[in-house]
Amino acid sequence: MTCDYISLANKGVQSLSPYQPGKPIEELERELGISHIVKLASNENPLGLGEKVQQAIQASLADIGRYPDGNGFTLKEALATHLSSASQSISLDNITLGNGSNDVLELIARAYVSVGDEVIFSEYTFAVYPIVTQAIGATAVVIKAKDWGHDLKAIANAITDKTKLIFIANPNNPTGTSFGVAEWESFIQQVPENVIVVLDEAYFEYVSGGIGTDGLDGTAYLKQYKNLVITRTFSKAYGLASLRVGYSVSDPSIANVLNRVRQPFNVNSMALVAATAALSDGDYLEKSRQVNREGMQQLTQGFARLGLEFIPSSGNFVTVNFKKEAMPIFESLLKQGVIVRPVANYGMPTFLRVSIGLAEGNAKFLEALSAVLANGG
Ligand SMILES: *Cc1c(COP(=O)(O)O)cnc(C)c1O
């Protein structure tokens, strides 16, 4: 007798596809037997480990046998200070820490959405939204994109009595599009207060440097809109992707609910000390932004030279359109030791997403791309 353990799974899970991460460097090294691989596939910070973070982690190693502070007091305190200003006061009870912001996204869905409820998000947006929606057995309501970005008007119009949650990424991944204050304000004021809105600002630190959006900062709306949850991460501009630490800022009542469903020690002690140190390292963040600005210019100028169209991006990546199946180009780049990201799973089969690297990696990518295209892709 055999049992089919796929069909035994929850209905939503049965038709779920796993998240497809960027190809790890070690994997390509194993496959090709080469080194000096350039990975521009997961929107990681090319600067790597900062001095302050390194020192904090080293100092914390002695305590690795102990459980971390399950409340993350020190990091929350640092975040509260960091996020508070003359015009707004953020306190510890507004903050929920997560094992990456992905953890928080899942907590929100699990806590607020049940089987049969509707969750709204856009076409061409972050793959984690459909995954957490489907895993619960909720109904994904996917809204057609406008110019590869969020059509906030259409999203507001799609709200029904069954809508429990809306996911919005600004800037958006994988397209890099962003919207500003006016569009956001006319959207958020239309959303009923019993619908939770998650504004995912994973790339906030890149735009707050003055590029892209007109300075939209979701945390400024928390006081007025209690149904709003802002998520941010240490994985991108702060350069801690591997440590898995992100957070949400929300009304204390929402944070209270998330605190009930999270794992007791969802953020490890190294992540806690590293994130606290990263917050205090303004120089690293400034360098991250600068490297990103320069790299974005280098890549987009390179695309223009090669006659390639790209979607203007506010993030630390750019998505380029080859106007033909992009998978063979991705494969050819791999053979040259360059890993970028196919986005066919997002419904964009003619595009590749390229993360901004250091000048040398960007140059190597452009050189490889030029050679691949000269060979007919
Ligand atoms: C990278 C990214 C995140 C961050 O994920 P972590 O779990 O914090 O590493 C969240 N949202 C979007 C849209 C992203 O692109």
Tab-separated table of C-alpha atoms and ligand atoms in Angstrom:
chain	number	residue	atom	x	y	z
A	1	MET	CA	0.000	0.000	0.000
A	2	THR	CA	1.339	3.414	-0.848
A	3	CYS	CA	0.259	6.757	0.351
A	4	ASP	CA	0.685	9.873	-1.775
A	5	TYR	CA	2.193	12.337	0.627
A	6	ILE	CA	1.850	15.185	-1.866
A	7	SER	CA	-1.928	14.880	-2.049
A	8	LEU	CA	-2.020	14.452	1.714
A	9	ALA	CA	-0.651	18.002	2.117
A	10	ASN	CA	-2.910	21.019	2.633
A	11	LYS	CA	-4.716	21.984	-0.541
A	12	GLY	CA	-2.767	25.232	-1.029
A	13	VAL	CA	0.555	23.522	-0.417
A	14	GLN	CA	-0.159	20.849	-3.036
A	15	SER	CA	0.048	23.326	-5.892
A	16	LEU	CA	2.816	25.432	-4.365
A	17	SER	CA	6.149	25.884	-6.150
A	18	PRO	CA	9.156	26.381	-3.888
A	19	TYR	CA	10.948	29.750	-3.904
A	20	GLN	CA	13.767	29.724	-6.451
A	21	PRO	CA	16.826	31.388	-4.951
A	22	GLY	CA	19.746	32.801	-6.923
A	23	LYS	CA	22.308	30.148	-7.826
A	24	PRO	CA	24.928	29.889	-5.062
A	25	ILE	CA	28.549	30.636	-6.013
A	26	GLU	CA	29.801	27.300	-4.597
A	27	GLU	CA	27.319	25.406	-6.751
A	28	LEU	CA	28.593	26.975	-9.966
A	29	GLU	CA	32.178	26.452	-8.800
A	30	ARG	CA	31.426	22.752	-8.339
A	31	GLU	CA	29.708	22.471	-11.701
A	32	LEU	CA	32.305	24.333	-13.769
A	33	GLY	CA	35.435	23.741	-11.697
A	34	ILE	CA	36.258	27.447	-11.905
A	35	SER	CA	36.745	30.178	-9.328
A	36	HIS	CA	36.419	33.992	-9.416
A	37	ILE	CA	32.722	33.787	-10.027
A	38	VAL	CA	30.702	37.000	-10.100
A	39	LYS	CA	27.277	36.667	-8.482
A	40	LEU	CA	24.809	39.423	-9.273
A	41	ALA	CA	21.723	37.360	-8.578
A	42	SER	CA	20.270	37.955	-5.122
A	43	ASN	CA	20.447	41.712	-4.544
A	44	GLU	CA	23.150	41.194	-1.945
A	45	ASN	CA	25.399	44.010	-0.798
A	46	PRO	CA	28.682	43.695	-2.731
A	47	LEU	CA	30.616	45.479	0.047
A	48	GLY	CA	30.432	42.408	2.260
A	49	LEU	CA	31.210	42.537	5.952
A	50	GLY	CA	31.570	45.929	7.644
A	51	GLU	CA	34.194	46.540	10.328
A	52	LYS	CA	31.730	47.339	13.137
A	53	VAL	CA	29.609	44.275	12.397
A	54	GLN	CA	32.662	42.037	12.349
A	55	GLN	CA	33.773	43.279	15.754
A	56	ALA	CA	30.293	42.829	17.221
A	57	ILE	CA	30.029	39.267	15.941
A	58	GLN	CA	33.472	38.363	17.255
A	59	ALA	CA	32.590	39.711	20.684
A	60	SER	CA	29.362	37.672	20.703
A	61	LEU	CA	30.905	34.301	19.855
A	62	ALA	CA	31.523	33.387	23.489
A	63	ASP	CA	27.757	33.396	24.154
A	64	ILE	CA	26.814	31.091	21.326
A	65	GLY	CA	25.844	28.307	23.729
A	66	ARG	CA	23.064	30.430	25.166
A	67	TYR	CA	19.679	31.168	23.658
A	68	PRO	CA	19.406	34.643	22.173
A	69	ASP	CA	17.285	37.348	23.779
A	70	GLY	CA	13.887	36.246	22.490
A	71	ASN	CA	12.591	39.801	22.768
A	72	GLY	CA	15.542	41.329	20.943
A	73	PHE	CA	15.561	44.216	23.400
A	74	THR	CA	18.843	45.853	22.391
A	75	LEU	CA	18.149	45.751	18.665
A	76	LYS	CA	14.568	46.964	19.118
A	77	GLU	CA	15.824	49.835	21.250
A	78	ALA	CA	18.372	50.783	18.593
A	79	LEU	CA	15.697	50.556	15.900
A	80	ALA	CA	13.240	52.653	17.899
A	81	THR	CA	15.864	55.385	18.227
A	82	HIS	CA	16.824	55.058	14.574
A	83	LEU	CA	13.213	55.320	13.351
A	84	SER	CA	12.071	58.076	15.687
A	85	SER	CA	12.354	61.710	14.707
A	86	ALA	CA	10.985	65.098	15.662
A	87	SER	CA	7.777	64.256	13.824
A	88	GLN	CA	7.283	60.643	14.943
A	89	SER	CA	7.927	58.475	17.932
A	90	ILE	CA	8.521	54.755	17.368
A	91	SER	CA	8.834	52.607	20.475
A	92	LEU	CA	9.785	49.012	21.174
A	93	ASP	CA	6.189	47.808	21.143
A	94	ASN	CA	5.804	48.949	17.515
A	95	ILE	CA	8.576	46.597	16.371
A	96	THR	CA	8.536	42.889	15.495
A	97	LEU	CA	11.821	41.210	14.638
A	98	GLY	CA	11.994	38.403	12.111
A	99	ASN	CA	14.326	35.763	10.726
A	100	GLY	CA	14.681	37.991	7.699
A	101	SER	CA	11.734	40.165	6.778
A	102	ASN	CA	10.378	37.090	4.964
A	103	ASP	CA	9.674	35.647	8.405
A	104	VAL	CA	7.597	38.705	9.308
A	105	LEU	CA	5.710	38.559	5.988
A	106	GLU	CA	4.746	34.992	6.781
A	107	LEU	CA	3.797	35.804	10.367
A	108	ILE	CA	1.438	38.514	9.149
A	109	ALA	CA	-0.263	36.164	6.704
A	110	ARG	CA	-0.531	33.349	9.223
A	111	ALA	CA	-1.907	35.600	11.946
A	112	TYR	CA	-4.477	37.475	9.866
A	113	VAL	CA	-5.476	35.294	6.919
A	114	SER	CA	-7.556	32.104	6.914
A	115	VAL	CA	-8.523	29.551	4.261
A	116	GLY	CA	-10.730	31.211	1.635
A	117	ASP	CA	-9.753	34.806	2.492
A	118	GLU	CA	-8.374	37.018	-0.256
A	119	VAL	CA	-4.855	38.433	-0.345
A	120	ILE	CA	-4.115	41.098	-2.951
A	121	PHE	CA	-0.756	41.735	-4.593
A	122	SER	CA	0.525	42.819	-7.968
A	123	GLU	CA	1.728	40.911	-10.965
A	124	TYR	CA	5.572	40.941	-11.183
A	125	THR	CA	6.113	41.359	-7.466
A	126	PHE	CA	8.019	39.500	-4.764
A	127	ALA	CA	7.647	35.684	-4.957
A	128	VAL	CA	7.197	35.311	-1.221
A	129	TYR	CA	3.717	36.925	-1.313
A	130	PRO	CA	2.096	34.163	-3.382
A	131	ILE	CA	3.959	31.503	-1.396
A	132	VAL	CA	2.730	32.621	2.023
A	133	THR	CA	-0.779	33.195	0.630
A	134	GLN	CA	-1.074	29.789	-0.959
A	135	ALA	CA	0.483	27.941	1.973
A	136	ILE	CA	-2.438	29.115	4.103
A	137	GLY	CA	-5.036	28.108	1.523
A	138	ALA	CA	-6.050	31.714	0.958
A	139	THR	CA	-6.970	33.093	-2.457
A	140	ALA	CA	-4.370	35.213	-4.239
A	141	VAL	CA	-5.888	38.143	-6.109
A	142	VAL	CA	-3.220	39.195	-8.589
A	143	ILE	CA	-3.547	42.696	-10.019
A	144	LYS	CA	-2.262	43.558	-13.459
A	145	ALA	CA	0.860	45.711	-13.301
A	146	LYS	CA	1.110	49.219	-14.733
A	147	ASP	CA	4.433	49.950	-16.453
A	148	TRP	CA	5.919	46.915	-14.625
A	149	GLY	CA	4.971	48.410	-11.254
A	150	HIS	CA	2.064	48.592	-8.848
A	151	ASP	CA	-1.251	49.903	-10.146
A	152	LEU	CA	-2.399	51.201	-6.775
A	153	LYS	CA	-5.769	52.347	-8.117
A	154	ALA	CA	-6.528	48.879	-9.466
A	155	ILE	CA	-5.372	47.342	-6.183
A	156	ALA	CA	-7.750	49.565	-4.193
A	157	ASN	CA	-10.575	48.687	-6.598
A	158	ALA	CA	-9.982	44.968	-6.091
A	159	ILE	CA	-10.731	45.084	-2.358
A	160	THR	CA	-13.786	42.992	-1.438
A	161	ASP	CA	-15.432	41.810	1.783
A	162	LYS	CA	-13.088	38.835	1.659
A	163	THR	CA	-9.872	40.879	1.441
A	164	LYS	CA	-7.751	40.482	4.546
A	165	LEU	CA	-4.313	41.547	3.433
A	166	ILE	CA	-2.538	43.550	0.710
A	167	PHE	CA	1.186	43.147	-0.029
A	168	ILE	CA	2.982	46.038	-1.738
A	169	ALA	CA	6.727	46.320	-2.326
A	170	ASN	CA	8.202	49.794	-2.777
A	171	PRO	CA	10.620	49.729	-4.546
A	172	ASN	CA	9.308	46.607	-6.194
A	173	ASN	CA	11.323	43.427	-6.698
A	174	PRO	CA	12.037	42.134	-9.387
A	175	THR	CA	11.216	45.200	-11.509
A	176	GLY	CA	12.709	48.013	-9.403
A	177	THR	CA	9.744	50.330	-9.976
A	178	SER	CA	8.636	52.680	-7.238
A	179	PHE	CA	5.870	55.124	-6.425
A	180	GLY	CA	5.867	58.321	-4.405
A	181	VAL	CA	3.915	60.168	-1.755
A	182	ALA	CA	0.919	61.391	-3.775
A	183	GLU	CA	0.079	58.014	-5.282
A	184	TRP	CA	0.570	56.286	-1.932
A	185	GLU	CA	-1.591	58.707	0.023
A	186	SER	CA	-4.510	58.478	-2.351
A	187	PHE	CA	-4.252	54.686	-2.106
A	188	ILE	CA	-3.926	54.178	1.638
A	189	GLN	CA	-6.832	56.467	2.450
A	190	GLN	CA	-9.122	54.258	0.363
A	191	VAL	CA	-8.293	51.030	2.199
A	192	PRO	CA	-10.825	49.965	4.845
A	193	GLU	CA	-9.336	49.800	8.335
A	194	ASN	CA	-10.017	46.056	8.639
A	195	VAL	CA	-7.714	45.272	5.708
A	196	ILE	CA	-4.042	44.960	6.666
A	197	VAL	CA	-1.643	46.696	4.269
A	198	VAL	CA	1.958	45.516	4.244
A	199	LEU	CA	4.289	48.062	2.682
A	200	ASP	CA	7.501	46.112	2.088
A	201	GLU	CA	10.381	48.591	2.094
A	202	ALA	CA	13.242	46.117	1.699
A	203	TYR	CA	15.100	48.616	-0.502
A	204	PHE	CA	14.157	51.731	1.496
A	205	GLU	CA	17.733	52.626	2.408
A	206	TYR	CA	18.682	52.904	-1.256
A	207	VAL	CA	15.916	55.338	-2.132
A	208	SER	CA	16.186	57.437	0.998
A	209	GLY	CA	19.566	58.536	-0.319
A	210	GLY	CA	17.704	60.730	-2.766
A	211	ILE	CA	17.302	58.565	-5.863
A	212	GLY	CA	14.052	57.138	-7.130
A	213	THR	CA	10.949	57.931	-5.098
A	214	ASP	CA	10.189	61.358	-3.692
A	215	GLY	CA	11.103	60.359	-0.178
A	216	LEU	CA	8.088	58.204	0.661
A	217	ASP	CA	8.698	56.721	4.107
A	218	GLY	CA	5.976	54.293	5.153
A	219	THR	CA	6.662	54.706	8.861
A	220	ALA	CA	5.332	58.275	8.665
A	221	TYR	CA	1.817	56.870	8.095
A	222	LEU	CA	1.646	54.424	10.987
A	223	LYS	CA	-0.005	56.839	13.359
A	224	GLN	CA	-2.799	57.698	10.972
A	225	TYR	CA	-3.350	54.198	9.548
A	226	LYS	CA	-3.426	51.492	12.226
A	227	ASN	CA	-3.885	48.793	9.574
A	228	LEU	CA	-0.467	49.567	8.082
A	229	VAL	CA	2.607	47.364	8.568
A	230	ILE	CA	6.008	48.498	7.282
A	231	THR	CA	8.606	45.775	6.754
A	232	ARG	CA	12.324	46.381	6.322
A	233	THR	CA	15.422	44.232	6.302
A	234	PHE	CA	19.116	44.098	7.135
A	235	SER	CA	19.686	41.845	4.103
A	236	LYS	CA	20.169	44.532	1.471
A	237	ALA	CA	21.748	47.930	2.164
A	238	TYR	CA	23.041	46.780	5.572
A	239	GLY	CA	24.762	43.759	4.038
A	240	LEU	CA	23.597	41.002	6.429
A	241	ALA	CA	21.654	38.703	4.083
A	242	SER	CA	23.108	35.487	5.482
A	243	LEU	CA	22.305	36.303	9.101
A	244	ARG	CA	18.559	36.553	8.425
A	245	VAL	CA	17.251	39.587	10.217
A	246	GLY	CA	14.421	41.910	9.306
A	247	TYR	CA	11.595	43.641	11.117
A	248	SER	CA	8.195	45.226	10.914
A	249	VAL	CA	6.938	48.484	12.363
A	250	SER	CA	3.226	48.595	13.103
A	251	ASP	CA	0.598	49.517	15.611
A	252	PRO	CA	1.412	47.796	18.949
A	253	SER	CA	-1.754	45.687	18.667
A	254	ILE	CA	-0.533	44.151	15.403
A	255	ALA	CA	2.946	43.620	16.881
A	256	ASN	CA	1.241	41.930	19.834
A	257	VAL	CA	-0.520	39.497	17.483
A	258	LEU	CA	2.678	38.734	15.541
A	259	ASN	CA	4.485	38.120	18.811
A	260	ARG	CA	1.995	35.333	19.581
A	261	VAL	CA	2.721	33.354	16.417
A	262	ARG	CA	6.447	33.839	15.980
A	263	GLN	CA	8.966	31.265	17.136
A	264	PRO	CA	10.303	32.182	20.576
A	265	PHE	CA	13.892	32.625	19.336
A	266	ASN	CA	13.332	33.541	15.702
A	267	VAL	CA	16.380	35.825	15.500
A	268	ASN	CA	19.741	34.396	16.523
A	269	SER	CA	22.221	36.176	18.758
A	270	MET	CA	24.754	36.943	16.021
A	271	ALA	CA	22.045	38.474	13.880
A	272	LEU	CA	20.897	40.602	16.815
A	273	VAL	CA	24.333	42.020	17.607
A	274	ALA	CA	25.264	42.385	13.936
A	275	ALA	CA	22.086	44.299	13.113
A	276	THR	CA	22.549	46.571	16.112
A	277	ALA	CA	26.127	47.290	15.020
A	278	ALA	CA	25.072	47.789	11.396
A	279	LEU	CA	22.544	50.435	12.443
A	280	SER	CA	25.331	52.382	14.104
A	281	ASP	CA	27.588	52.222	11.035
A	282	GLY	CA	26.455	55.210	9.013
A	283	ASP	CA	29.627	55.160	6.922
A	284	TYR	CA	28.919	51.644	5.658
A	285	LEU	CA	25.392	52.597	4.665
A	286	GLU	CA	26.603	55.712	2.873
A	287	LYS	CA	29.213	53.641	1.033
A	288	SER	CA	26.503	51.122	0.079
A	289	ARG	CA	24.443	53.866	-1.480
A	290	GLN	CA	27.397	55.329	-3.296
A	291	VAL	CA	28.517	51.969	-4.703
A	292	ASN	CA	24.931	51.382	-5.772
A	293	ARG	CA	24.576	54.747	-7.516
A	294	GLU	CA	27.853	54.285	-9.375
A	295	GLY	CA	27.159	50.657	-10.235
A	296	MET	CA	23.658	51.455	-11.443
A	297	GLN	CA	25.114	54.054	-13.785
A	298	GLN	CA	27.806	51.648	-14.989
A	299	LEU	CA	25.290	48.891	-15.741
A	300	THR	CA	22.601	51.047	-17.332
A	301	GLN	CA	25.162	52.820	-19.520
A	302	GLY	CA	26.470	49.381	-20.488
A	303	PHE	CA	22.969	48.233	-21.416
A	304	ALA	CA	22.428	51.374	-23.465
A	305	ARG	CA	25.716	50.741	-25.314
A	306	LEU	CA	24.556	47.203	-26.086
A	307	GLY	CA	21.218	48.555	-27.291
A	308	LEU	CA	19.318	46.807	-24.494
A	309	GLU	CA	16.167	48.110	-22.842
A	310	PHE	CA	15.898	48.019	-19.059
A	311	ILE	CA	13.302	49.002	-16.480
A	312	PRO	CA	14.490	52.114	-14.583
A	313	SER	CA	15.120	50.907	-11.027
A	314	SER	CA	15.077	52.458	-7.551
A	315	GLY	CA	16.655	49.384	-5.967
A	316	ASN	CA	20.081	47.725	-5.984
A	317	PHE	CA	19.322	45.742	-9.124
A	318	VAL	CA	18.110	46.338	-12.644
A	319	THR	CA	15.967	44.198	-14.896
A	320	VAL	CA	16.911	44.085	-18.552
A	321	ASN	CA	14.769	43.032	-21.508
A	322	PHE	CA	16.347	40.916	-24.251
A	323	LYS	CA	13.078	40.729	-26.189
A	324	LYS	CA	13.640	37.027	-26.699
A	325	GLU	CA	13.868	34.002	-24.415
A	326	ALA	CA	16.454	35.040	-21.799
A	327	MET	CA	17.215	31.589	-20.357
A	328	PRO	CA	19.898	30.745	-22.971
A	329	ILE	CA	21.615	34.072	-22.211
A	330	PHE	CA	21.497	33.248	-18.495
A	331	GLU	CA	23.051	29.832	-19.217
A	332	SER	CA	25.780	31.297	-21.421
A	333	LEU	CA	26.633	33.842	-18.724
A	334	LEU	CA	26.955	31.004	-16.195
A	335	LYS	CA	29.562	29.361	-18.410
A	336	GLN	CA	31.515	32.616	-18.250
A	337	GLY	CA	31.331	32.568	-14.460
A	338	VAL	CA	28.614	35.194	-14.078
A	339	ILE	CA	25.429	34.460	-12.153
A	340	VAL	CA	22.425	36.702	-12.718
A	341	ARG	CA	18.759	35.979	-12.074
A	342	PRO	CA	16.193	34.602	-14.496
A	343	VAL	CA	12.709	35.991	-13.817
A	344	ALA	CA	10.645	33.670	-16.025
A	345	ASN	CA	8.985	32.387	-12.843
A	346	TYR	CA	7.679	35.942	-12.385
A	347	GLY	CA	6.134	35.852	-15.860
A	348	MET	CA	9.026	37.785	-17.405
A	349	PRO	CA	10.733	35.190	-19.632
A	350	THR	CA	12.562	37.726	-21.830
A	351	PHE	CA	14.152	39.516	-18.862
A	352	LEU	CA	17.094	38.925	-16.552
A	353	ARG	CA	17.525	40.704	-13.226
A	354	VAL	CA	21.039	41.897	-12.441
A	355	SER	CA	22.093	43.008	-8.963
A	356	ILE	CA	24.461	45.963	-8.729
A	357	GLY	CA	27.947	44.762	-7.825
A	358	LEU	CA	31.318	46.393	-7.333
A	359	ALA	CA	32.810	48.136	-10.384
A	360	GLU	CA	34.993	45.148	-11.270
A	361	GLY	CA	32.150	42.607	-11.097
A	362	ASN	CA	29.849	44.869	-13.082
A	363	ALA	CA	32.528	45.253	-15.746
A	364	LYS	CA	33.087	41.500	-15.902
A	365	PHE	CA	29.350	40.963	-16.301
A	366	LEU	CA	29.061	43.549	-19.093
A	367	GLU	CA	32.038	42.035	-20.890
A	368	ALA	CA	30.563	38.536	-20.630
A	369	LEU	CA	27.167	39.788	-21.758
A	370	SER	CA	28.661	41.570	-24.721
A	371	ALA	CA	30.465	38.363	-25.758
A	372	VAL	CA	27.330	36.249	-25.284
A	373	LEU	CA	25.217	38.622	-27.372
A	374	ALA	CA	27.892	38.794	-30.084
A	375	ASN	CA	27.597	34.999	-30.310
A	376	GLY	CA	23.878	35.326	-30.904
A	377	GLY	CA	22.858	34.915	-27.242
B	1	LIG	C1	15.076	40.932	-0.537
B	1	LIG	C2	13.665	41.248	-0.212
B	1	LIG	C3	13.191	41.099	1.081
B	1	LIG	C4	14.121	40.734	2.206
B	1	LIG	O1	14.078	39.453	2.569
B	1	LIG	P1	14.847	39.018	3.896
B	1	LIG	O2	14.030	37.867	4.360
B	1	LIG	O3	14.780	40.163	4.863
B	1	LIG	O4	16.225	38.663	3.502
B	1	LIG	C5	11.879	41.424	1.356
B	1	LIG	N1	11.078	41.895	0.380
B	1	LIG	C6	11.511	42.085	-0.862
B	1	LIG	C7	10.610	42.671	-1.871
B	1	LIG	C8	12.816	41.748	-1.195
B	1	LIG	O5	13.244	41.899	-2.451
